Amino acid sequence: MSLAPVLILLFGIAIGIPVAMAIGMAALSFFLLSGAMPPEIFVQRMVAVTHSFPLLAVPLFVMTGVVMNYAGITTRMMGFAEAMTGHWKGGLAQVNVLLSTLMGGVSGSANADAAMQSKVLVPEMTRRGYDLAFSSAVTASSSIISVIIPPGIGLILYGFMGDVSIGRLFLAGIVPGVVICAAMMVAVAIRARQLNLQPAYDRPMPWAGRFRAFRGAFLALLVPVGIVLGIRLGYFTPTEAGAMAVLFAVIVGILHGDLRLGHIRPILEQTMQATAVILLVICAANAFGFYMTWERIPAQVAEAMLSLTSDPLLLLLIINLLLILAGMFIEGSAALILLTPILVPVVIKLGVDPVHFGIVMVFNLTIAGVTPPLGTLMFTTCMITGTPIGKFIRASLPFYIVLFGMLIVLTYVPQLSLWLPNLKFD
């Protein structure tokens, strides 16, 4: 009986049942068949998780991204990115990468970033002669940066499920996000020369024009800085930071004159739709987590993994391979919610900092979003741009090398993640 819910979960995912429903069915089977407790407890466990105050940060940061899109801030950020890199070979592809980094402090979601750039930037790249598969590959691959730069939704979910400081996770994501951005820009520059992609501008934009573009994006760029400093200096919690980010986005939109009363309804609708998807998975996973705790599955997994090796470096390699495999078949957020309570106790026992591991885990599971067979970023981008999956995969091969290379670097150079969180402000 103890493994029946796990088998039901795997079977449900294999036959294409939505992940949230598969998790819920698996959890319900335990309450119905075990006889250990009344089935009503299933509903109680589903609802109880929504009473969490830290979880309120998710819809607030989702709303921040939606508000900024309607406020025209995304366009201003794109203008700033193009002013800085438009004169390089493959300049629009470099804009794509840089915009993902800037948008990381706004949307916090790789899927949202990939969808936005697929609609806004890829058609312009196509119009200027870029190969559609290359443009789609750059868009999907660079959107991964959005989940590492604070306030990434994945970092919030990891912190909530693993009982890890979300403020420290936000700080930990800054340096890795910048390093990944630099690595992606180098990869794009190499591919641009190989494909002989032309720059957007014949010559560098004058510094006066760059300053105007920077001034237009300046207020939006203050959002992630304000969030991180506010949390680090103790002015507000991560949840309160979400509310402050929404307020700031609204004020910026009003000051720019782009946000109108007619935008209120679509902003609320899009926020609720995105939040509902995440929370449904979290609610089902909480009930499933009750089953795993009852059956001592996390403890048994920890004991089994620790019996394989006591070397933290080798264990991190094993866990990374496990996460890559899981991420290929389970959507990133769902895998994060399911696996965090199991893996965090394992790495803590071997002395691995859970903040460092959080960056590695979130990055690993998001990379799976651009890989076959079930990468959500791959499908989102290809569906919007009309790129065949086969061509997308071939165009993405150089970026797979970069992303997995950066995964190894982040795994075995923890100082990249821990330098800022451990920095003393006294």
Tab-separated table of C-alpha atoms in Angstrom:
chain	number	residue	atom	x	y	z
A	1	MET	CA	0.000	0.000	0.000
A	2	SER	CA	2.798	2.440	0.868
A	3	LEU	CA	3.941	2.780	-2.768
A	4	ALA	CA	0.501	2.741	-4.406
A	5	PRO	CA	0.090	6.565	-4.450
A	6	VAL	CA	3.544	6.947	-6.026
A	7	LEU	CA	2.656	4.448	-8.747
A	8	ILE	CA	-0.678	6.216	-9.351
A	9	LEU	CA	1.158	9.541	-9.639
A	10	LEU	CA	3.672	8.197	-12.167
A	11	PHE	CA	0.949	6.446	-14.171
A	12	GLY	CA	-1.178	9.612	-14.243
A	13	ILE	CA	1.724	11.702	-15.545
A	14	ALA	CA	2.631	9.022	-18.096
A	15	ILE	CA	-0.848	8.992	-19.661
A	16	GLY	CA	-1.001	12.780	-19.818
A	17	ILE	CA	-3.226	13.716	-16.874
A	18	PRO	CA	-2.445	17.314	-15.762
A	19	VAL	CA	0.202	17.250	-13.029
A	20	ALA	CA	-1.987	18.886	-10.369
A	21	MET	CA	-4.766	16.339	-10.983
A	22	ALA	CA	-2.320	13.417	-10.973
A	23	ILE	CA	-0.864	14.535	-7.646
A	24	GLY	CA	-4.340	15.045	-6.171
A	25	MET	CA	-5.535	11.614	-7.329
A	26	ALA	CA	-2.441	9.952	-5.875
A	27	ALA	CA	-2.886	11.701	-2.530
A	28	LEU	CA	-6.611	10.897	-2.399
A	29	SER	CA	-5.886	7.212	-3.033
A	30	PHE	CA	-3.870	7.085	0.188
A	31	PHE	CA	-6.681	8.553	2.272
A	32	LEU	CA	-9.287	6.268	0.666
A	33	LEU	CA	-7.347	2.996	0.757
A	34	SER	CA	-5.102	3.154	3.812
A	35	GLY	CA	-7.857	3.339	6.422
A	36	ALA	CA	-5.409	5.193	8.633
A	37	MET	CA	-7.608	8.281	8.887
A	38	PRO	CA	-10.907	9.755	7.614
A	39	PRO	CA	-10.902	10.760	3.917
A	40	GLU	CA	-12.051	14.236	5.010
A	41	ILE	CA	-8.454	14.899	6.100
A	42	PHE	CA	-7.541	14.994	2.396
A	43	VAL	CA	-9.631	18.141	1.881
A	44	GLN	CA	-8.273	19.621	5.097
A	45	ARG	CA	-4.678	19.156	3.937
A	46	MET	CA	-5.532	20.656	0.537
A	47	VAL	CA	-6.979	23.792	2.125
A	48	ALA	CA	-4.579	24.190	5.067
A	49	VAL	CA	-1.616	25.167	2.905
A	50	THR	CA	-3.457	28.221	1.536
A	51	HIS	CA	-3.439	29.753	5.029
A	52	SER	CA	0.281	30.400	4.743
A	53	PHE	CA	1.314	34.062	4.887
A	54	PRO	CA	4.633	33.580	2.988
A	55	LEU	CA	2.733	31.975	0.095
A	56	LEU	CA	0.958	35.285	-0.486
A	57	ALA	CA	4.186	36.466	-2.134
A	58	VAL	CA	3.414	34.329	-5.205
A	59	PRO	CA	0.299	36.176	-6.475
A	60	LEU	CA	1.814	39.520	-5.508
A	61	PHE	CA	4.952	39.033	-7.594
A	62	VAL	CA	2.883	37.552	-10.431
A	63	MET	CA	0.746	40.696	-10.352
A	64	THR	CA	3.876	42.873	-10.397
A	65	GLY	CA	4.932	41.329	-13.700
A	66	VAL	CA	1.470	41.700	-15.226
A	67	VAL	CA	1.172	45.333	-14.105
A	68	MET	CA	4.574	46.166	-15.565
A	69	ASN	CA	3.621	44.672	-18.922
A	70	TYR	CA	0.499	46.836	-19.066
A	71	ALA	CA	2.436	49.860	-17.808
A	72	GLY	CA	4.748	49.733	-20.823
A	73	ILE	CA	7.783	49.094	-18.642
A	74	THR	CA	8.698	45.974	-20.627
A	75	THR	CA	8.988	48.068	-23.794
A	76	ARG	CA	11.171	50.612	-21.985
A	77	MET	CA	13.457	47.860	-20.727
A	78	MET	CA	13.731	46.444	-24.244
A	79	GLY	CA	14.664	49.909	-25.527
A	80	PHE	CA	17.420	50.192	-22.924
A	81	ALA	CA	18.759	46.711	-23.738
A	82	GLU	CA	18.811	47.496	-27.467
A	83	ALA	CA	20.563	50.823	-26.845
A	84	MET	CA	23.387	48.983	-25.070
A	85	THR	CA	23.868	45.956	-27.366
A	86	GLY	CA	22.102	46.746	-30.657
A	87	HIS	CA	25.366	47.514	-32.487
A	88	TRP	CA	26.840	44.040	-31.836
A	89	LYS	CA	26.612	41.209	-34.346
A	90	GLY	CA	23.353	39.440	-33.547
A	91	GLY	CA	22.379	42.536	-31.561
A	92	LEU	CA	18.697	41.619	-31.219
A	93	ALA	CA	19.636	38.197	-29.854
A	94	GLN	CA	21.822	39.966	-27.269
A	95	VAL	CA	18.850	42.207	-26.472
A	96	ASN	CA	16.833	39.022	-25.928
A	97	VAL	CA	19.305	37.730	-23.312
A	98	LEU	CA	19.737	41.078	-21.588
A	99	LEU	CA	15.995	41.670	-21.472
A	100	SER	CA	15.476	38.307	-19.753
A	101	THR	CA	17.960	39.376	-17.096
A	102	LEU	CA	16.253	42.727	-16.605
A	103	MET	CA	12.817	41.094	-16.609
A	104	GLY	CA	13.934	38.653	-13.914
A	105	GLY	CA	13.430	41.427	-11.394
A	106	VAL	CA	9.946	42.034	-12.775
A	107	SER	CA	8.126	38.858	-13.790
A	108	GLY	CA	9.980	36.243	-11.737
A	109	SER	CA	8.667	33.582	-14.112
A	110	ALA	CA	10.501	31.884	-16.978
A	111	ASN	CA	7.247	30.966	-18.730
A	112	ALA	CA	5.976	34.544	-18.532
A	113	ASP	CA	9.272	35.884	-19.878
A	114	ALA	CA	9.397	33.324	-22.708
A	115	ALA	CA	5.794	34.042	-23.715
A	116	MET	CA	6.307	37.809	-23.642
A	117	GLN	CA	9.487	37.758	-25.726
A	118	SER	CA	8.027	35.209	-28.170
A	119	LYS	CA	5.218	37.668	-28.883
A	120	VAL	CA	7.206	40.919	-28.808
A	121	LEU	CA	10.824	40.282	-29.798
A	122	VAL	CA	10.862	37.137	-31.987
A	123	PRO	CA	8.666	38.669	-34.750
A	124	GLU	CA	11.047	41.647	-34.911
A	125	MET	CA	14.056	39.295	-35.080
A	126	THR	CA	12.369	37.382	-37.912
A	127	ARG	CA	11.634	40.639	-39.764
A	128	ARG	CA	15.348	41.498	-39.596
A	129	GLY	CA	16.392	38.157	-41.104
A	130	TYR	CA	17.096	36.016	-38.039
A	131	ASP	CA	16.382	32.299	-38.359
A	132	LEU	CA	13.120	31.526	-36.539
A	133	ALA	CA	14.477	28.420	-34.799
A	134	PHE	CA	17.539	30.345	-33.559
A	135	SER	CA	15.355	33.193	-32.271
A	136	SER	CA	13.070	30.745	-30.466
A	137	ALA	CA	16.031	28.880	-28.951
A	138	VAL	CA	17.575	32.095	-27.628
A	139	THR	CA	14.223	33.190	-26.200
A	140	ALA	CA	13.519	29.944	-24.344
A	141	SER	CA	17.101	29.440	-23.130
A	142	SER	CA	17.624	32.994	-21.873
A	143	SER	CA	14.253	33.044	-20.075
A	144	ILE	CA	15.780	30.623	-17.534
A	145	ILE	CA	17.680	33.604	-16.097
A	146	SER	CA	14.337	35.060	-14.957
A	147	VAL	CA	13.888	32.433	-12.234
A	148	ILE	CA	17.335	33.050	-10.716
A	149	ILE	CA	17.277	36.854	-10.584
A	150	PRO	CA	15.085	37.924	-7.620
A	151	PRO	CA	12.143	37.807	-7.097
A	152	GLY	CA	11.953	34.426	-8.892
A	153	ILE	CA	8.750	32.505	-8.201
A	154	GLY	CA	10.771	29.258	-8.068
A	155	LEU	CA	12.910	30.677	-5.251
A	156	ILE	CA	9.768	31.569	-3.288
A	157	LEU	CA	8.338	28.059	-3.736
A	158	TYR	CA	11.636	26.427	-2.742
A	159	GLY	CA	11.948	28.632	0.331
A	160	PHE	CA	8.361	27.893	1.363
A	161	MET	CA	8.547	24.126	0.820
A	162	GLY	CA	12.048	23.739	2.290
A	163	ASP	CA	11.692	26.203	5.177
A	164	VAL	CA	14.637	28.238	3.850
A	165	SER	CA	15.000	32.021	4.138
A	166	ILE	CA	13.469	33.583	1.021
A	167	GLY	CA	15.406	36.807	1.634
A	168	ARG	CA	18.718	34.921	1.537
A	169	LEU	CA	17.591	33.049	-1.584
A	170	PHE	CA	16.834	36.352	-3.316
A	171	LEU	CA	20.323	37.624	-2.514
A	172	ALA	CA	21.855	34.304	-3.583
A	173	GLY	CA	20.333	34.541	-7.062
A	174	ILE	CA	21.859	37.872	-8.092
A	175	VAL	CA	25.475	36.870	-8.863
A	176	PRO	CA	24.565	33.529	-10.530
A	177	GLY	CA	21.960	35.342	-12.638
A	178	VAL	CA	24.525	37.868	-13.868
A	179	VAL	CA	27.107	35.118	-14.563
A	180	ILE	CA	24.556	33.053	-16.528
A	181	CYS	CA	23.615	36.180	-18.494
A	182	ALA	CA	27.278	36.775	-19.387
A	183	ALA	CA	27.749	33.129	-20.447
A	184	MET	CA	24.635	33.260	-22.631
A	185	MET	CA	25.742	36.520	-24.244
A	186	VAL	CA	29.132	34.955	-25.104
A	187	ALA	CA	27.355	31.938	-26.633
A	188	VAL	CA	25.059	34.232	-28.659
A	189	ALA	CA	28.057	36.265	-29.869
A	190	ILE	CA	29.809	33.095	-31.101
A	191	ARG	CA	26.674	31.809	-32.855
A	192	ALA	CA	26.008	35.258	-34.351
A	193	ARG	CA	29.436	35.232	-36.018
A	194	GLN	CA	28.917	31.664	-37.251
A	195	LEU	CA	25.509	32.579	-38.710
A	196	ASN	CA	26.713	36.014	-39.897
A	197	LEU	CA	23.845	37.808	-38.154
A	198	GLN	CA	23.804	41.545	-38.732
A	199	PRO	CA	23.619	44.145	-35.934
A	200	ALA	CA	20.484	46.180	-35.341
A	201	TYR	CA	22.492	49.414	-35.656
A	202	ASP	CA	25.393	50.193	-38.002
A	203	ARG	CA	27.275	51.974	-35.210
A	204	PRO	CA	27.039	52.215	-31.418
A	205	MET	CA	24.265	54.460	-30.160
A	206	PRO	CA	25.603	57.781	-28.794
A	207	TRP	CA	25.851	57.908	-25.006
A	208	ALA	CA	23.183	60.599	-24.945
A	209	GLY	CA	20.729	58.154	-26.554
A	210	ARG	CA	21.779	55.396	-24.166
A	211	PHE	CA	21.205	57.699	-21.225
A	212	ARG	CA	17.697	58.544	-22.474
A	213	ALA	CA	16.925	54.825	-22.781
A	214	PHE	CA	18.333	54.216	-19.288
A	215	ARG	CA	16.254	57.064	-17.872
A	216	GLY	CA	13.110	55.528	-19.359
A	217	ALA	CA	13.855	52.161	-17.701
A	218	PHE	CA	15.367	53.544	-14.499
A	219	LEU	CA	12.283	53.327	-12.285
A	220	ALA	CA	11.600	49.744	-13.348
A	221	LEU	CA	15.218	48.778	-12.665
A	222	LEU	CA	14.795	50.028	-9.104
A	223	VAL	CA	12.173	47.339	-8.354
A	224	PRO	CA	14.533	44.349	-7.813
A	225	VAL	CA	17.085	46.587	-6.069
A	226	GLY	CA	14.423	47.925	-3.710
A	227	ILE	CA	13.071	44.423	-3.032
A	228	VAL	CA	16.462	42.950	-2.145
A	229	LEU	CA	17.654	45.908	-0.065
A	230	GLY	CA	14.312	46.212	1.730
A	231	ILE	CA	14.366	42.552	2.741
A	232	ARG	CA	18.083	42.538	3.587
A	233	LEU	CA	17.862	45.672	5.741
A	234	GLY	CA	14.761	44.402	7.518
A	235	TYR	CA	12.230	46.961	6.293
A	236	PHE	CA	9.803	44.289	5.081
A	237	THR	CA	9.380	40.539	4.665
A	238	PRO	CA	9.404	38.838	1.233
A	239	THR	CA	5.599	38.813	1.272
A	240	GLU	CA	5.424	42.503	2.117
A	241	ALA	CA	8.032	43.090	-0.597
A	242	GLY	CA	5.553	41.647	-3.095
A	243	ALA	CA	2.924	44.173	-2.025
A	244	MET	CA	5.481	46.992	-2.248
A	245	ALA	CA	6.497	45.827	-5.740
A	246	VAL	CA	2.867	45.923	-6.933
A	247	LEU	CA	2.413	49.410	-5.464
A	248	PHE	CA	5.648	50.633	-7.030
A	249	ALA	CA	4.722	49.150	-10.434
A	250	VAL	CA	1.347	50.924	-10.328
A	251	ILE	CA	2.987	54.243	-9.411
A	252	VAL	CA	5.556	53.901	-12.220
A	253	GLY	CA	2.790	53.047	-14.703
A	254	ILE	CA	0.804	56.124	-13.664
A	255	LEU	CA	3.871	58.374	-13.840
A	256	HIS	CA	4.647	57.120	-17.352
A	257	GLY	CA	1.014	57.655	-18.327
A	258	ASP	CA	0.604	54.119	-19.744
A	259	LEU	CA	-1.512	52.516	-16.989
A	260	ARG	CA	-5.260	53.147	-17.233
A	261	LEU	CA	-8.390	52.177	-15.312
A	262	GLY	CA	-9.392	49.857	-18.149
A	263	HIS	CA	-6.349	47.697	-17.397
A	264	ILE	CA	-7.569	46.712	-13.924
A	265	ARG	CA	-9.777	43.850	-15.079
A	266	PRO	CA	-7.267	42.118	-17.420
A	267	ILE	CA	-4.509	42.546	-14.808
A	268	LEU	CA	-6.631	40.841	-12.147
A	269	GLU	CA	-7.761	38.112	-14.565
A	270	GLN	CA	-4.226	37.231	-15.674
A	271	THR	CA	-2.940	37.314	-12.094
A	272	MET	CA	-5.689	34.987	-10.885
A	273	GLN	CA	-5.201	32.561	-13.785
A	274	ALA	CA	-1.440	32.292	-13.239
A	275	THR	CA	-1.804	32.056	-9.456
A	276	ALA	CA	-4.528	29.402	-9.660
A	277	VAL	CA	-2.271	27.077	-11.677
A	278	ILE	CA	0.542	27.345	-9.115
A	279	LEU	CA	-1.678	27.088	-6.040
A	280	LEU	CA	-3.579	24.060	-7.331
A	281	VAL	CA	-0.282	22.179	-7.620
A	282	ILE	CA	0.790	23.378	-4.157
A	283	CYS	CA	-2.513	22.309	-2.554
A	284	ALA	CA	-2.393	18.846	-4.123
A	285	ALA	CA	1.289	18.497	-3.252
A	286	ASN	CA	0.582	19.363	0.392
A	287	ALA	CA	-1.872	16.471	0.649
A	288	PHE	CA	0.638	14.217	-1.125
A	289	GLY	CA	3.335	15.465	1.254
A	290	PHE	CA	1.200	14.366	4.207
A	291	TYR	CA	1.175	10.850	2.762
A	292	MET	CA	4.957	10.899	2.261
A	293	THR	CA	5.529	12.086	5.816
A	294	TRP	CA	3.138	9.454	7.217
A	295	GLU	CA	4.991	6.710	5.368
A	296	ARG	CA	8.419	8.226	6.224
A	297	ILE	CA	9.333	8.370	2.533
A	298	PRO	CA	11.603	11.478	2.822
A	299	ALA	CA	13.514	9.850	5.688
A	300	GLN	CA	13.858	6.585	3.778
A	301	VAL	CA	15.059	8.401	0.636
A	302	ALA	CA	17.564	10.353	2.719
A	303	GLU	CA	18.881	7.164	4.317
A	304	ALA	CA	19.123	5.446	0.929
A	305	MET	CA	21.005	8.338	-0.680
A	306	LEU	CA	23.342	8.732	2.279
A	307	SER	CA	24.073	5.009	2.126
A	308	LEU	CA	25.319	5.494	-1.438
A	309	THR	CA	27.924	8.082	-0.473
A	310	SER	CA	28.892	10.462	2.302
A	311	ASP	CA	30.800	12.697	-0.119
A	312	PRO	CA	28.747	15.898	-0.630
A	313	LEU	CA	30.297	16.516	-4.081
A	314	LEU	CA	29.304	13.081	-5.355
A	315	LEU	CA	25.878	13.347	-3.740
A	316	LEU	CA	25.254	16.678	-5.486
A	317	LEU	CA	26.131	15.005	-8.799
A	318	ILE	CA	23.646	12.193	-8.097
A	319	ILE	CA	20.930	14.666	-7.093
A	320	ASN	CA	21.543	16.777	-10.213
A	321	LEU	CA	21.131	13.716	-12.421
A	322	LEU	CA	17.933	12.831	-10.535
A	323	LEU	CA	16.572	16.352	-10.989
A	324	ILE	CA	17.416	16.416	-14.709
A	325	LEU	CA	15.559	13.135	-15.160
A	326	ALA	CA	12.566	14.291	-13.096
A	327	GLY	CA	12.452	17.661	-14.854
A	328	MET	CA	12.232	16.007	-18.270
A	329	PHE	CA	8.854	14.499	-17.358
A	330	ILE	CA	7.391	16.760	-14.641
A	331	GLU	CA	6.800	20.520	-14.969
A	332	GLY	CA	9.436	22.503	-13.062
A	333	SER	CA	7.205	24.064	-10.386
A	334	ALA	CA	5.481	20.750	-9.659
A	335	ALA	CA	8.822	18.912	-9.423
A	336	LEU	CA	10.152	21.653	-7.148
A	337	ILE	CA	7.143	21.401	-4.837
A	338	LEU	CA	7.295	17.603	-4.705
A	339	LEU	CA	11.047	17.103	-4.332
A	340	THR	CA	12.137	20.000	-2.108
A	341	PRO	CA	10.843	18.473	1.176
A	342	ILE	CA	12.613	15.204	0.282
A	343	LEU	CA	16.001	16.557	-0.812
A	344	VAL	CA	16.612	19.492	1.547
A	345	PRO	CA	17.049	17.256	4.653
A	346	VAL	CA	19.483	15.086	2.669
A	347	VAL	CA	21.815	17.932	1.679
A	348	ILE	CA	21.646	19.544	5.120
A	349	LYS	CA	22.852	16.295	6.728
A	350	LEU	CA	25.963	16.429	4.562
A	351	GLY	CA	26.647	20.065	5.343
A	352	VAL	CA	25.499	21.586	2.031
A	353	ASP	CA	24.032	25.055	2.532
A	354	PRO	CA	20.292	24.873	1.673
A	355	VAL	CA	20.455	28.362	0.124
A	356	HIS	CA	23.187	27.254	-2.287
A	357	PHE	CA	21.284	24.047	-3.026
A	358	GLY	CA	18.119	26.077	-3.697
A	359	ILE	CA	19.826	28.007	-6.509
A	360	VAL	CA	21.152	24.757	-7.996
A	361	MET	CA	17.790	22.973	-7.734
A	362	VAL	CA	15.709	25.816	-9.201
A	363	PHE	CA	18.179	26.341	-12.056
A	364	ASN	CA	18.366	22.597	-12.778
A	365	LEU	CA	14.594	22.106	-12.964
A	366	THR	CA	14.172	25.207	-15.133
A	367	ILE	CA	16.790	23.958	-17.626
A	368	ALA	CA	14.502	20.945	-18.069
A	369	GLY	CA	11.921	23.406	-19.401
A	370	VAL	CA	13.891	23.764	-22.647
A	371	THR	CA	14.737	20.065	-23.102
A	372	PRO	CA	12.638	17.284	-24.616
A	373	PRO	CA	10.377	15.474	-24.157
A	374	LEU	CA	8.092	17.692	-22.022
A	375	GLY	CA	9.867	21.042	-21.629
A	376	THR	CA	7.219	23.680	-20.921
A	377	LEU	CA	9.426	26.570	-22.062
A	378	MET	CA	10.111	24.694	-25.296
A	379	PHE	CA	6.400	24.125	-25.964
A	380	THR	CA	5.387	27.658	-24.916
A	381	THR	CA	7.916	29.275	-27.235
A	382	CYS	CA	7.347	26.937	-30.179
A	383	MET	CA	3.559	27.246	-29.911
A	384	ILE	CA	3.704	31.057	-30.063
A	385	THR	CA	6.408	31.359	-32.733
A	386	GLY	CA	5.309	28.373	-34.842
A	387	THR	CA	8.735	26.712	-34.727
A	388	PRO	CA	8.860	22.901	-35.288
A	389	ILE	CA	10.140	21.100	-32.177
A	390	GLY	CA	12.898	19.317	-34.122
A	391	LYS	CA	14.343	22.564	-35.484
A	392	PHE	CA	14.090	24.160	-32.033
A	393	ILE	CA	16.100	21.332	-30.426
A	394	ARG	CA	18.834	21.515	-33.086
A	395	ALA	CA	19.106	25.287	-32.688
A	396	SER	CA	19.238	24.926	-28.884
A	397	LEU	CA	22.185	22.496	-28.758
A	398	PRO	CA	24.870	25.207	-28.221
A	399	PHE	CA	22.770	26.734	-25.450
A	400	TYR	CA	22.243	23.344	-23.785
A	401	ILE	CA	26.044	23.104	-23.498
A	402	VAL	CA	26.221	26.546	-21.864
A	403	LEU	CA	23.323	25.921	-19.478
A	404	PHE	CA	24.544	22.527	-18.275
A	405	GLY	CA	28.065	23.948	-17.987
A	406	MET	CA	26.723	26.734	-15.772
A	407	LEU	CA	24.825	24.130	-13.711
A	408	ILE	CA	28.139	22.399	-12.960
A	409	VAL	CA	29.748	25.741	-12.050
A	410	LEU	CA	26.905	26.727	-9.701
A	411	THR	CA	26.935	23.276	-8.100
A	412	TYR	CA	30.632	23.147	-7.321
A	413	VAL	CA	31.387	26.849	-6.758
A	414	PRO	CA	28.962	27.656	-3.916
A	415	GLN	CA	30.636	31.033	-3.301
A	416	LEU	CA	28.851	32.387	-6.377
A	417	SER	CA	25.532	31.858	-4.591
A	418	LEU	CA	26.604	32.480	-0.990
A	419	TRP	CA	28.814	35.546	-1.306
A	420	LEU	CA	25.996	38.115	-1.131
A	421	PRO	CA	23.813	36.332	1.483
A	422	ASN	CA	26.852	35.993	3.776
A	423	LEU	CA	27.958	39.589	3.257
A	424	LYS	CA	27.780	41.573	6.487
A	425	PHE	CA	26.156	44.996	6.419
A	426	ASP	CA	27.212	45.895	9.970
